[in-house]
Amino acid sequence: MNAKTGDLQHYATEIEALAQRLGLDYYPVDFEMAPASLMTEIAVYGLPVRMPHWSFGVRYIHQLVRQSMGHSKIFEVMFPGDPCRAFLMDSNSLAENTLVTAHVLGHADFSKNNSLFARFHEMAGGNIVEHAAAHANRIQQAIDKVGLERVELVLDAALALESHVDVSGELHRAPYPEFVAEKTKDPLSKFQTRYAQLPGTPEQASLPLGPIKAQVPPHSEYDLLWFIAHYAPELEQWERDIFLMVRSESLYFYPVFACQIMNEGWASYWHARLLREADFLPQPLYLSAIKAHSDVVRPYAADQQAALAVNPYHLGFTLWESIVEKQGLERAREVMRDEDDFGFIRNHLDEALAEQSGLFVYEAAPNDEVKVVTRDLAAVREAILAPKFNYGAPRVAASELKNDGSLTLTHDHASDGRGLDTVRARKVLEYVRRVWRRPVRLVTANDRNEAVELAA
Amino acid sequence: MSIRIAAETPWYDLFSRGARDWLRHNQKVREAVKENLPDLLSGEDVISKPGNRTVLVPVKFLEHARLRLADPGSHQGAGQGQGEPGDVLQPGRERGSEPRDGGTENGEVRFVVEMKIDEIIDWLWEELKLPELKPKRTATMDEPSYVREGWDRHGARSRLDRRKTIKEAVKRRAVQRDPVPITNDDLRFRQLVKRAAPATNAAVIFALDVSGSMDEAQRRLAKTFFFFALQGIRRQYAKVETVFIAHAAEAWEFEESQFFQASSSGGTVSSSALRLAMEVMKTRYDPGRYNVYFFYASDGENAAEDRGAAASSLGELAKLVNYAGYVETGGLATFRPRETQLAEIFTEARAGGKPVGMSHLNSQDDVWRAIREFFREEIKREAA
């Protein structure tokens, strides 16, 4: 441990004591210094050790390119759990890492108390990093046993449907009931009974059938990973396993996805506040840390007038500052506990804050012309939230499983507003068909809003 | 709260997971490129350009598809900053101009793979496990040539073997009391002897039916096939010359650059091409000194009255060449009798034990099958 880490250790202990005085409540945080290479991989895979798949290789190169162009700088990554796991970049300055330590405590508080996080924590337990590593290990075993190509086919399908899980459902779901009660017939009316039998014949009591075999799926099933894992006609155990592993990781990522603005804002609010009140920090270090803070929460690059994206750190930070200032910390903690980004933006982003943050809705035409469309509050809110609906994926459900084992997927194009990108949809169907091993069809709409059916 | 720093080599330094998956991606790209090679290479007239011919294969990253809503044409999003409704943040492109940043939308990165054609061919030959051709070995084919054999104490200065000479000097100096560096007795000269060597010249004659019934797609198929057949032969012979013959009712010899553009609306008389090929062999490529390969592409519809002439010309030609290959092109949509006239003629010639082969080309995928058939057959025939 060198002097720099010694200092950081010292500040971290002090900051933690301060955080507890200020009422932050969190599971223990396990900090680890990591080199840039590992931080890049975590940014790409979402987890320190995750299953191998070639698509991560593509993202890895994109990430390296972005980093080399200076478009992307990673400060920290933090995995909620019990204990939380946080990775600090070893090449960052002491000031930056001090800021990051405070920031991570904000995340840790958020992930213990936010109800969405808490629900997933309860379902999945607090050791996702270890679970993901175990998954990677099981997949490696499968590769050793059946070969990379076959495992890759399954991962192609499972990862392509990664977002198609039921986020309001349970991690461990019971299968559909195999039998359901026989449909009770409506009692015949007096008029109907009059002619039901010929006069003089003895009354025939029809025997009750008892429970009858249930339809699969009994309703449109949006949890595609679960459905394929349990109802694909010829899935082997290790293939089923892969689908369920991808599903559990996907469910783990959901709270982070659905609370990004709140969570980053909360952590930014706390790192700013903790640093402000940390009188034990030397002045120059405090200044550099606050400089790093203002880089993180600035809405758009200094040399530009606007950005075609919303910085979640900035937006969240602005909203939390205002909530704490106007309604007090107590109320802010309640909001933090109860909302996700949908409620947070709709209930707490008001005219004044939207104007202060310079939020607008833009439109990019096919010839790349970009125009500001409106600054109307309702439109701005929905534009921010649009990419977050349904885990960012189109609403596609398993709607029918025929006797020959063929599967029909139905895209709810009415609620999504338009049909699917058919080129990609065909590819995904092909991935699915290879594991389903029976014909798979997908019903969606074309650009004239007529129903079309893709088949693979 | 403590901050850990790994004491020993941490697990994540043992190997890079990102690099592992990136390599796997590249492997998949190479597989994809390989599948499309016939397509990629049938473009410009790459057939006979000598030297370091390379092809640039533009490669996009493979995309792992996800379900996504259709592109609405223009899309909306939320942004932050200055500007009033109606303000243009980024001007549009001129119509017809290139997409911004050379099409690097969404940070898309593209790269170009430069591949040497010779390397690709070597690799394909290995991949397809194609056998190597062997030159004809007959007395008439053998040419006398000088080869090095043995050493002597006398000879021309240019054939002094310095290594051998020094070795001799070392041996002598080891036993002498006052050795001089080199004496005349140490000198060793390489000797030459005259030996007969198999001829390594090859001539490849390509004949193409350019009558009206051969459409653009069929010609492309023929071209692709010719290209690979030529590459296969190039691998084996030191010097390969090419002849391009196009025919309809009559046959002409063409430059390669005009060969695939040639077209004629006349009828089809195959024997004209066969006769011209023999003419060329007689005047320029004596089958006694050249390994001659003949490849012929046609849709198989020959004039009925030409049947006899074509069959007898083929018979004569087959005696002279190492191998005569016939590829019949035709889309699946084309209605055709089960056996075309030319197919019959070649099948007959083959049954008669002539070095003749034939194959069908319906699509690019068939090119590989056809190439493999030809080269396998040729080897089988040689072995027999």
PDB file of N, CA, C and O in Angstrom, chain A residues 9 12 16 30-33 41 45 53 61 152 156 159 162 300 305 307 311 314 358 360 362-364 367-368 370 372 375 418-419 421 424, chain B residues 1-5 12 16-18 21-22 24-25 28 63-66 68 70 74-77 79-83 86-87 89-90 93:
ATOM      1  N   GLN A   9      -7.337   5.760   2.002  1.00  0.00           N
ATOM      2  CA  GLN A   9      -7.879   4.936   3.076  1.00  0.00           C
ATOM      3  C   GLN A   9      -8.351   5.817   4.234  1.00  0.00           C
ATOM      4  O   GLN A   9      -9.455   5.664   4.738  1.00  0.00           O
ATOM      5  N   ALA A  12     -11.322   7.929   3.216  1.00  0.00           N
ATOM      6  CA  ALA A  12     -12.496   7.078   3.044  1.00  0.00           C
ATOM      7  C   ALA A  12     -13.129   6.774   4.400  1.00  0.00           C
ATOM      8  O   ALA A  12     -14.356   6.830   4.549  1.00  0.00           O
ATOM      9  N   GLU A  16     -16.822   7.981   5.488  1.00  0.00           N
ATOM     10  CA  GLU A  16     -17.835   7.018   5.883  1.00  0.00           C
ATOM     11  C   GLU A  16     -18.468   7.411   7.219  1.00  0.00           C
ATOM     12  O   GLU A  16     -19.694   7.337   7.384  1.00  0.00           O
ATOM     13  N   ASP A  30     -17.356  -2.984  -0.292  1.00  0.00           N
ATOM     14  CA  ASP A  30     -16.043  -3.585  -0.433  1.00  0.00           C
ATOM     15  C   ASP A  30     -15.328  -2.873  -1.582  1.00  0.00           C
ATOM     16  O   ASP A  30     -15.722  -3.029  -2.743  1.00  0.00           O
ATOM     17  N   PHE A  31     -14.354  -2.044  -1.280  1.00  0.00           N
ATOM     18  CA  PHE A  31     -13.668  -1.273  -2.327  1.00  0.00           C
ATOM     19  C   PHE A  31     -12.463  -2.046  -2.846  1.00  0.00           C
ATOM     20  O   PHE A  31     -11.765  -2.712  -2.080  1.00  0.00           O
ATOM     21  N   GLU A  32     -12.221  -1.925  -4.121  1.00  0.00           N
ATOM     22  CA  GLU A  32     -11.048  -2.569  -4.685  1.00  0.00           C
ATOM     23  C   GLU A  32     -10.448  -1.646  -5.740  1.00  0.00           C
ATOM     24  O   GLU A  32     -11.156  -1.074  -6.555  1.00  0.00           O
ATOM     25  N   MET A  33      -9.124  -1.505  -5.686  1.00  0.00           N
ATOM     26  CA  MET A  33      -8.420  -0.735  -6.707  1.00  0.00           C
ATOM     27  C   MET A  33      -8.228  -1.632  -7.919  1.00  0.00           C
ATOM     28  O   MET A  33      -7.739  -2.743  -7.790  1.00  0.00           O
ATOM     29  N   GLU A  41     -13.372  -3.541 -19.092  1.00  0.00           N
ATOM     30  CA  GLU A  41     -14.138  -4.781 -19.262  1.00  0.00           C
ATOM     31  C   GLU A  41     -15.443  -4.741 -18.482  1.00  0.00           C
ATOM     32  O   GLU A  41     -16.472  -5.220 -18.945  1.00  0.00           O
ATOM     33  N   TYR A  45     -18.983  -5.547 -20.082  1.00  0.00           N
ATOM     34  CA  TYR A  45     -19.743  -6.744 -19.725  1.00  0.00           C
ATOM     35  C   TYR A  45     -20.837  -6.442 -18.713  1.00  0.00           C
ATOM     36  O   TYR A  45     -21.754  -7.234 -18.550  1.00  0.00           O
ATOM     37  N   HIS A  53     -19.039 -14.145 -24.906  1.00  0.00           N
ATOM     38  CA  HIS A  53     -19.839 -14.107 -26.135  1.00  0.00           C
ATOM     39  C   HIS A  53     -19.184 -13.103 -27.070  1.00  0.00           C
ATOM     40  O   HIS A  53     -18.719 -12.060 -26.629  1.00  0.00           O
ATOM     41  N   ILE A  61     -14.247  -3.389 -28.335  1.00  0.00           N
ATOM     42  CA  ILE A  61     -13.481  -2.566 -29.269  1.00  0.00           C
ATOM     43  C   ILE A  61     -14.084  -1.165 -29.361  1.00  0.00           C
ATOM     44  O   ILE A  61     -13.378  -0.163 -29.352  1.00  0.00           O
ATOM     45  N   GLU A 152     -22.560 -21.211 -28.223  1.00  0.00           N
ATOM     46  CA  GLU A 152     -22.746 -19.889 -28.812  1.00  0.00           C
ATOM     47  C   GLU A 152     -24.143 -19.733 -29.410  1.00  0.00           C
ATOM     48  O   GLU A 152     -24.751 -18.669 -29.304  1.00  0.00           O
ATOM     49  N   ASP A 156     -26.472 -16.798 -28.364  1.00  0.00           N
ATOM     50  CA  ASP A 156     -26.991 -15.877 -29.380  1.00  0.00           C
ATOM     51  C   ASP A 156     -28.459 -15.589 -29.107  1.00  0.00           C
ATOM     52  O   ASP A 156     -28.894 -14.433 -29.112  1.00  0.00           O
ATOM     53  N   LEU A 159     -29.037 -14.017 -25.233  1.00  0.00           N
ATOM     54  CA  LEU A 159     -28.612 -12.624 -25.058  1.00  0.00           C
ATOM     55  C   LEU A 159     -29.410 -11.679 -25.954  1.00  0.00           C
ATOM     56  O   LEU A 159     -29.634 -10.529 -25.606  1.00  0.00           O
ATOM     57  N   GLU A 162     -32.336 -10.714 -24.086  1.00  0.00           N
ATOM     58  CA  GLU A 162     -31.949 -10.337 -22.727  1.00  0.00           C
ATOM     59  C   GLU A 162     -32.975  -9.435 -22.033  1.00  0.00           C
ATOM     60  O   GLU A 162     -33.283  -9.623 -20.854  1.00  0.00           O
ATOM     61  N   TYR A 300     -23.601  19.569 -20.791  1.00  0.00           N
ATOM     62  CA  TYR A 300     -23.038  19.299 -22.116  1.00  0.00           C
ATOM     63  C   TYR A 300     -21.612  19.816 -22.153  1.00  0.00           C
ATOM     64  O   TYR A 300     -21.208  20.637 -21.324  1.00  0.00           O
ATOM     65  N   GLN A 305     -22.832  24.053 -27.481  1.00  0.00           N
ATOM     66  CA  GLN A 305     -23.984  24.801 -26.995  1.00  0.00           C
ATOM     67  C   GLN A 305     -25.076  23.896 -26.467  1.00  0.00           C
ATOM     68  O   GLN A 305     -25.908  24.314 -25.681  1.00  0.00           O
ATOM     69  N   ALA A 307     -26.378  19.398 -26.167  1.00  0.00           N
ATOM     70  CA  ALA A 307     -26.064  17.992 -26.363  1.00  0.00           C
ATOM     71  C   ALA A 307     -27.336  17.273 -26.768  1.00  0.00           C
ATOM     72  O   ALA A 307     -28.424  17.634 -26.330  1.00  0.00           O
ATOM     73  N   ASN A 311     -27.729  14.283 -19.661  1.00  0.00           N
ATOM     74  CA  ASN A 311     -26.759  13.724 -18.724  1.00  0.00           C
ATOM     75  C   ASN A 311     -27.488  13.342 -17.438  1.00  0.00           C
ATOM     76  O   ASN A 311     -27.979  14.204 -16.720  1.00  0.00           O
ATOM     77  N   HIS A 314     -26.375  15.062 -14.262  1.00  0.00           N
ATOM     78  CA  HIS A 314     -26.788  16.450 -14.126  1.00  0.00           C
ATOM     79  C   HIS A 314     -28.264  16.567 -13.777  1.00  0.00           C
ATOM     80  O   HIS A 314     -28.659  17.271 -12.852  1.00  0.00           O
ATOM     81  N   GLY A 358     -32.277  23.351 -19.212  1.00  0.00           N
ATOM     82  CA  GLY A 358     -32.225  23.533 -20.664  1.00  0.00           C
ATOM     83  C   GLY A 358     -32.706  22.320 -21.430  1.00  0.00           C
ATOM     84  O   GLY A 358     -32.170  21.991 -22.494  1.00  0.00           O
ATOM     85  N   PHE A 360     -34.877  20.008 -23.844  1.00  0.00           N
ATOM     86  CA  PHE A 360     -35.710  20.186 -25.038  1.00  0.00           C
ATOM     87  C   PHE A 360     -35.896  18.849 -25.724  1.00  0.00           C
ATOM     88  O   PHE A 360     -35.223  17.868 -25.409  1.00  0.00           O
ATOM     89  N   TYR A 362     -35.681  17.118 -29.411  1.00  0.00           N
ATOM     90  CA  TYR A 362     -35.157  17.385 -30.756  1.00  0.00           C
ATOM     91  C   TYR A 362     -35.660  16.335 -31.718  1.00  0.00           C
ATOM     92  O   TYR A 362     -36.158  15.284 -31.312  1.00  0.00           O
ATOM     93  N   GLU A 363     -35.535  16.654 -32.992  1.00  0.00           N
ATOM     94  CA  GLU A 363     -35.892  15.673 -33.999  1.00  0.00           C
ATOM     95  C   GLU A 363     -34.767  15.599 -35.018  1.00  0.00           C
ATOM     96  O   GLU A 363     -34.305  16.617 -35.510  1.00  0.00           O
ATOM     97  N   ALA A 364     -34.333  14.382 -35.295  1.00  0.00           N
ATOM     98  CA  ALA A 364     -33.285  14.180 -36.295  1.00  0.00           C
ATOM     99  C   ALA A 364     -33.935  13.632 -37.555  1.00  0.00           C
ATOM    100  O   ALA A 364     -34.572  12.586 -37.526  1.00  0.00           O
ATOM    101  N   ASN A 367     -31.944  13.103 -43.243  1.00  0.00           N
ATOM    102  CA  ASN A 367     -30.739  13.696 -43.822  1.00  0.00           C
ATOM    103  C   ASN A 367     -29.811  14.269 -42.754  1.00  0.00           C
ATOM    104  O   ASN A 367     -28.948  15.087 -43.045  1.00  0.00           O
ATOM    105  N   ASP A 368     -30.003  13.841 -41.504  1.00  0.00           N
ATOM    106  CA  ASP A 368     -29.148  14.223 -40.391  1.00  0.00           C
ATOM    107  C   ASP A 368     -29.388  15.631 -39.882  1.00  0.00           C
ATOM    108  O   ASP A 368     -28.649  16.102 -39.032  1.00  0.00           O
ATOM    109  N   VAL A 370     -30.837  18.195 -37.530  1.00  0.00           N
ATOM    110  CA  VAL A 370     -31.382  18.078 -36.178  1.00  0.00           C
ATOM    111  C   VAL A 370     -31.986  19.410 -35.775  1.00  0.00           C
ATOM    112  O   VAL A 370     -31.351  20.448 -35.895  1.00  0.00           O
ATOM    113  N   VAL A 372     -34.534  21.580 -32.866  1.00  0.00           N
ATOM    114  CA  VAL A 372     -35.257  21.605 -31.593  1.00  0.00           C
ATOM    115  C   VAL A 372     -36.739  21.608 -31.931  1.00  0.00           C
ATOM    116  O   VAL A 372     -37.189  22.407 -32.740  1.00  0.00           O
ATOM    117  N   ARG A 375     -40.077  22.716 -26.173  1.00  0.00           N
ATOM    118  CA  ARG A 375     -39.607  22.687 -24.796  1.00  0.00           C
ATOM    119  C   ARG A 375     -40.773  22.435 -23.848  1.00  0.00           C
ATOM    120  O   ARG A 375     -40.662  22.649 -22.647  1.00  0.00           O
ATOM    121  N   ARG A 418     -45.417   1.310 -33.662  1.00  0.00           N
ATOM    122  CA  ARG A 418     -45.042   0.886 -35.004  1.00  0.00           C
ATOM    123  C   ARG A 418     -44.460  -0.511 -34.947  1.00  0.00           C
ATOM    124  O   ARG A 418     -44.268  -1.063 -33.860  1.00  0.00           O
ATOM    125  N   GLY A 419     -44.213  -1.055 -36.124  1.00  0.00           N
ATOM    126  CA  GLY A 419     -43.754  -2.445 -36.205  1.00  0.00           C
ATOM    127  C   GLY A 419     -42.282  -2.580 -35.877  1.00  0.00           C
ATOM    128  O   GLY A 419     -41.620  -1.630 -35.476  1.00  0.00           O
ATOM    129  N   ASP A 421     -38.243  -3.624 -36.734  1.00  0.00           N
ATOM    130  CA  ASP A 421     -37.218  -3.620 -37.769  1.00  0.00           C
ATOM    131  C   ASP A 421     -37.098  -5.065 -38.263  1.00  0.00           C
ATOM    132  O   ASP A 421     -36.596  -5.937 -37.564  1.00  0.00           O
ATOM    133  N   ARG A 424     -33.601  -7.124 -38.521  1.00  0.00           N
ATOM    134  CA  ARG A 424     -33.092  -7.636 -37.244  1.00  0.00           C
ATOM    135  C   ARG A 424     -34.030  -8.678 -36.666  1.00  0.00           C
ATOM    136  O   ARG A 424     -33.580  -9.671 -36.107  1.00  0.00           O
TER     137      ARG A 424
ATOM    138  N   MET B   1     -14.086   0.409   6.953  1.00  0.00           N
ATOM    139  CA  MET B   1     -14.053   0.332   5.482  1.00  0.00           C
ATOM    140  C   MET B   1     -12.601   0.276   5.024  1.00  0.00           C
ATOM    141  O   MET B   1     -11.772   1.046   5.474  1.00  0.00           O
ATOM    142  N   SER B   2     -12.317  -0.661   4.193  1.00  0.00           N
ATOM    143  CA  SER B   2     -10.939  -0.748   3.719  1.00  0.00           C
ATOM    144  C   SER B   2     -10.920  -0.832   2.198  1.00  0.00           C
ATOM    145  O   SER B   2     -11.892  -1.250   1.575  1.00  0.00           O
ATOM    146  N   ILE B   3      -9.829  -0.379   1.661  1.00  0.00           N
ATOM    147  CA  ILE B   3      -9.684  -0.407   0.213  1.00  0.00           C
ATOM    148  C   ILE B   3      -8.629  -1.443  -0.126  1.00  0.00           C
ATOM    149  O   ILE B   3      -7.489  -1.347   0.325  1.00  0.00           O
ATOM    150  N   ARG B   4      -9.049  -2.435  -0.882  1.00  0.00           N
ATOM    151  CA  ARG B   4      -8.149  -3.540  -1.154  1.00  0.00           C
ATOM    152  C   ARG B   4      -7.340  -3.296  -2.420  1.00  0.00           C
ATOM    153  O   ARG B   4      -7.836  -2.746  -3.394  1.00  0.00           O
ATOM    154  N   ILE B   5      -6.117  -3.738  -2.357  1.00  0.00           N
ATOM    155  CA  ILE B   5      -5.298  -3.771  -3.567  1.00  0.00           C
ATOM    156  C   ILE B   5      -4.743  -5.177  -3.642  1.00  0.00           C
ATOM    157  O   ILE B   5      -4.189  -5.673  -2.655  1.00  0.00           O
ATOM    158  N   TYR B  12      -7.901 -10.852 -12.652  1.00  0.00           N
ATOM    159  CA  TYR B  12      -8.278 -10.222 -13.924  1.00  0.00           C
ATOM    160  C   TYR B  12      -7.097  -9.922 -14.811  1.00  0.00           C
ATOM    161  O   TYR B  12      -7.261  -9.593 -15.966  1.00  0.00           O
ATOM    162  N   SER B  16      -7.358 -11.426 -20.725  1.00  0.00           N
ATOM    163  CA  SER B  16      -8.334 -10.381 -20.992  1.00  0.00           C
ATOM    164  C   SER B  16      -9.577 -11.006 -21.589  1.00  0.00           C
ATOM    165  O   SER B  16      -9.528 -11.605 -22.656  1.00  0.00           O
ATOM    166  N   ARG B  17     -10.686 -10.869 -20.895  1.00  0.00           N
ATOM    167  CA  ARG B  17     -11.926 -11.418 -21.392  1.00  0.00           C
ATOM    168  C   ARG B  17     -12.403 -10.667 -22.631  1.00  0.00           C
ATOM    169  O   ARG B  17     -12.929 -11.273 -23.554  1.00  0.00           O
ATOM    170  N   GLY B  18     -12.167  -9.329 -22.644  1.00  0.00           N
ATOM    171  CA  GLY B  18     -12.571  -8.556 -23.815  1.00  0.00           C
ATOM    172  C   GLY B  18     -11.819  -9.008 -25.057  1.00  0.00           C
ATOM    173  O   GLY B  18     -12.401  -9.198 -26.120  1.00  0.00           O
ATOM    174  N   ASP B  21     -13.113 -12.376 -26.413  1.00  0.00           N
ATOM    175  CA  ASP B  21     -14.342 -12.312 -27.190  1.00  0.00           C
ATOM    176  C   ASP B  21     -14.131 -11.565 -28.495  1.00  0.00           C
ATOM    177  O   ASP B  21     -14.804 -11.832 -29.489  1.00  0.00           O
ATOM    178  N   TRP B  22     -13.205 -10.640 -28.490  1.00  0.00           N
ATOM    179  CA  TRP B  22     -12.885  -9.920 -29.734  1.00  0.00           C
ATOM    180  C   TRP B  22     -12.256 -10.881 -30.740  1.00  0.00           C
ATOM    181  O   TRP B  22     -12.578 -10.872 -31.924  1.00  0.00           O
ATOM    182  N   ARG B  24     -12.756 -14.037 -30.887  1.00  0.00           N
ATOM    183  CA  ARG B  24     -13.823 -14.928 -31.354  1.00  0.00           C
ATOM    184  C   ARG B  24     -14.653 -14.212 -32.425  1.00  0.00           C
ATOM    185  O   ARG B  24     -15.043 -14.809 -33.424  1.00  0.00           O
ATOM    186  N   HIS B  25     -14.909 -12.927 -32.214  1.00  0.00           N
ATOM    187  CA  HIS B  25     -15.635 -12.151 -33.212  1.00  0.00           C
ATOM    188  C   HIS B  25     -14.875 -12.156 -34.537  1.00  0.00           C
ATOM    189  O   HIS B  25     -15.445 -12.384 -35.594  1.00  0.00           O
ATOM    190  N   LYS B  28     -15.263 -15.212 -36.429  1.00  0.00           N
ATOM    191  CA  LYS B  28     -16.540 -15.293 -37.111  1.00  0.00           C
ATOM    192  C   LYS B  28     -16.543 -14.418 -38.364  1.00  0.00           C
ATOM    193  O   LYS B  28     -17.161 -14.766 -39.357  1.00  0.00           O
ATOM    194  N   GLU B  63     -23.121  -7.847 -36.200  1.00  0.00           N
ATOM    195  CA  GLU B  63     -24.078  -7.292 -35.262  1.00  0.00           C
ATOM    196  C   GLU B  63     -24.844  -8.421 -34.610  1.00  0.00           C
ATOM    197  O   GLU B  63     -25.357  -9.307 -35.287  1.00  0.00           O
ATOM    198  N   HIS B  64     -24.884  -8.407 -33.316  1.00  0.00           N
ATOM    199  CA  HIS B  64     -25.730  -9.347 -32.615  1.00  0.00           C
ATOM    200  C   HIS B  64     -27.104  -8.715 -32.558  1.00  0.00           C
ATOM    201  O   HIS B  64     -27.317  -7.730 -31.871  1.00  0.00           O
ATOM    202  N   ALA B  65     -28.036  -9.269 -33.341  1.00  0.00           N
ATOM    203  CA  ALA B  65     -29.323  -8.596 -33.529  1.00  0.00           C
ATOM    204  C   ALA B  65     -30.166  -8.648 -32.264  1.00  0.00           C
ATOM    205  O   ALA B  65     -30.114  -9.613 -31.510  1.00  0.00           O
ATOM    206  N   ARG B  66     -30.892  -7.601 -32.036  1.00  0.00           N
ATOM    207  CA  ARG B  66     -31.897  -7.562 -30.979  1.00  0.00           C
ATOM    208  C   ARG B  66     -33.194  -7.141 -31.639  1.00  0.00           C
ATOM    209  O   ARG B  66     -33.174  -6.500 -32.682  1.00  0.00           O
ATOM    210  N   ARG B  68     -36.002  -4.727 -32.326  1.00  0.00           N
ATOM    211  CA  ARG B  68     -35.957  -3.280 -32.276  1.00  0.00           C
ATOM    212  C   ARG B  68     -37.122  -2.748 -33.075  1.00  0.00           C
ATOM    213  O   ARG B  68     -37.519  -3.371 -34.062  1.00  0.00           O
ATOM    214  N   ALA B  70     -39.010  -0.543 -35.845  1.00  0.00           N
ATOM    215  CA  ALA B  70     -38.582  -0.099 -37.166  1.00  0.00           C
ATOM    216  C   ALA B  70     -38.128   1.354 -37.096  1.00  0.00           C
ATOM    217  O   ALA B  70     -38.622   2.138 -36.284  1.00  0.00           O
ATOM    218  N   SER B  74     -37.444   9.770 -39.188  1.00  0.00           N
ATOM    219  CA  SER B  74     -36.847  10.775 -38.310  1.00  0.00           C
ATOM    220  C   SER B  74     -37.161  10.343 -36.885  1.00  0.00           C
ATOM    221  O   SER B  74     -38.190   9.758 -36.620  1.00  0.00           O
ATOM    222  N   HIS B  75     -36.241  10.569 -35.979  1.00  0.00           N
ATOM    223  CA  HIS B  75     -36.525  10.135 -34.624  1.00  0.00           C
ATOM    224  C   HIS B  75     -36.335  11.279 -33.634  1.00  0.00           C
ATOM    225  O   HIS B  75     -35.590  12.224 -33.882  1.00  0.00           O
ATOM    226  N   GLN B  76     -37.048  11.157 -32.510  1.00  0.00           N
ATOM    227  CA  GLN B  76     -36.998  12.205 -31.500  1.00  0.00           C
ATOM    228  C   GLN B  76     -36.230  11.735 -30.285  1.00  0.00           C
ATOM    229  O   GLN B  76     -36.091  10.552 -30.039  1.00  0.00           O
ATOM    230  N   GLY B  77     -35.719  12.696 -29.565  1.00  0.00           N
ATOM    231  CA  GLY B  77     -35.025  12.356 -28.338  1.00  0.00           C
ATOM    232  C   GLY B  77     -34.973  13.577 -27.449  1.00  0.00           C
ATOM    233  O   GLY B  77     -35.350  14.674 -27.858  1.00  0.00           O
ATOM    234  N   GLY B  79     -32.753  16.304 -25.282  1.00  0.00           N
ATOM    235  CA  GLY B  79     -31.416  16.883 -25.243  1.00  0.00           C
ATOM    236  C   GLY B  79     -31.350  17.987 -24.211  1.00  0.00           C
ATOM    237  O   GLY B  79     -32.346  18.311 -23.555  1.00  0.00           O
ATOM    238  N   GLN B  80     -30.177  18.555 -24.080  1.00  0.00           N
ATOM    239  CA  GLN B  80     -29.980  19.599 -23.077  1.00  0.00           C
ATOM    240  C   GLN B  80     -29.176  20.718 -23.705  1.00  0.00           C
ATOM    241  O   GLN B  80     -28.208  20.433 -24.426  1.00  0.00           O
ATOM    242  N   GLY B  81     -29.536  21.969 -23.427  1.00  0.00           N
ATOM    243  CA  GLY B  81     -28.706  23.059 -23.900  1.00  0.00           C
ATOM    244  C   GLY B  81     -29.528  24.227 -24.387  1.00  0.00           C
ATOM    245  O   GLY B  81     -30.706  24.361 -24.063  1.00  0.00           O
ATOM    246  N   GLN B  82     -28.869  25.094 -25.195  1.00  0.00           N
ATOM    247  CA  GLN B  82     -29.530  26.293 -25.657  1.00  0.00           C
ATOM    248  C   GLN B  82     -30.255  26.019 -26.958  1.00  0.00           C
ATOM    249  O   GLN B  82     -29.972  25.054 -27.641  1.00  0.00           O
ATOM    250  N   GLY B  83     -31.175  26.916 -27.300  1.00  0.00           N
ATOM    251  CA  GLY B  83     -31.887  26.786 -28.561  1.00  0.00           C
ATOM    252  C   GLY B  83     -33.376  26.840 -28.343  1.00  0.00           C
ATOM    253  O   GLY B  83     -33.888  26.346 -27.341  1.00  0.00           O
ATOM    254  N   GLY B  86     -37.601  25.017 -33.225  1.00  0.00           N
ATOM    255  CA  GLY B  86     -37.386  25.408 -34.607  1.00  0.00           C
ATOM    256  C   GLY B  86     -35.927  25.645 -34.933  1.00  0.00           C
ATOM    257  O   GLY B  86     -35.535  25.612 -36.093  1.00  0.00           O
ATOM    258  N   ASP B  87     -35.113  25.871 -33.923  1.00  0.00           N
ATOM    259  CA  ASP B  87     -33.689  26.089 -34.180  1.00  0.00           C
ATOM    260  C   ASP B  87     -33.043  24.822 -34.733  1.00  0.00           C
ATOM    261  O   ASP B  87     -33.343  23.725 -34.297  1.00  0.00           O
ATOM    262  N   LEU B  89     -29.949  22.561 -34.885  1.00  0.00           N
ATOM    263  CA  LEU B  89     -28.733  22.319 -34.107  1.00  0.00           C
ATOM    264  C   LEU B  89     -27.617  21.800 -34.982  1.00  0.00           C
ATOM    265  O   LEU B  89     -26.447  21.940 -34.686  1.00  0.00           O
ATOM    266  N   GLN B  90     -28.035  21.128 -36.062  1.00  0.00           N
ATOM    267  CA  GLN B  90     -27.032  20.518 -36.927  1.00  0.00           C
ATOM    268  C   GLN B  90     -27.638  20.526 -38.310  1.00  0.00           C
ATOM    269  O   GLN B  90     -28.725  19.983 -38.515  1.00  0.00           O
ATOM    270  N   ARG B  93     -27.619  17.177 -44.475  1.00  0.00           N
ATOM    271  CA  ARG B  93     -26.686  16.958 -45.572  1.00  0.00           C
ATOM    272  C   ARG B  93     -27.328  17.417 -46.867  1.00  0.00           C
ATOM    273  O   ARG B  93     -28.533  17.478 -47.001  1.00  0.00           O
TER     274      ARG B  93
END
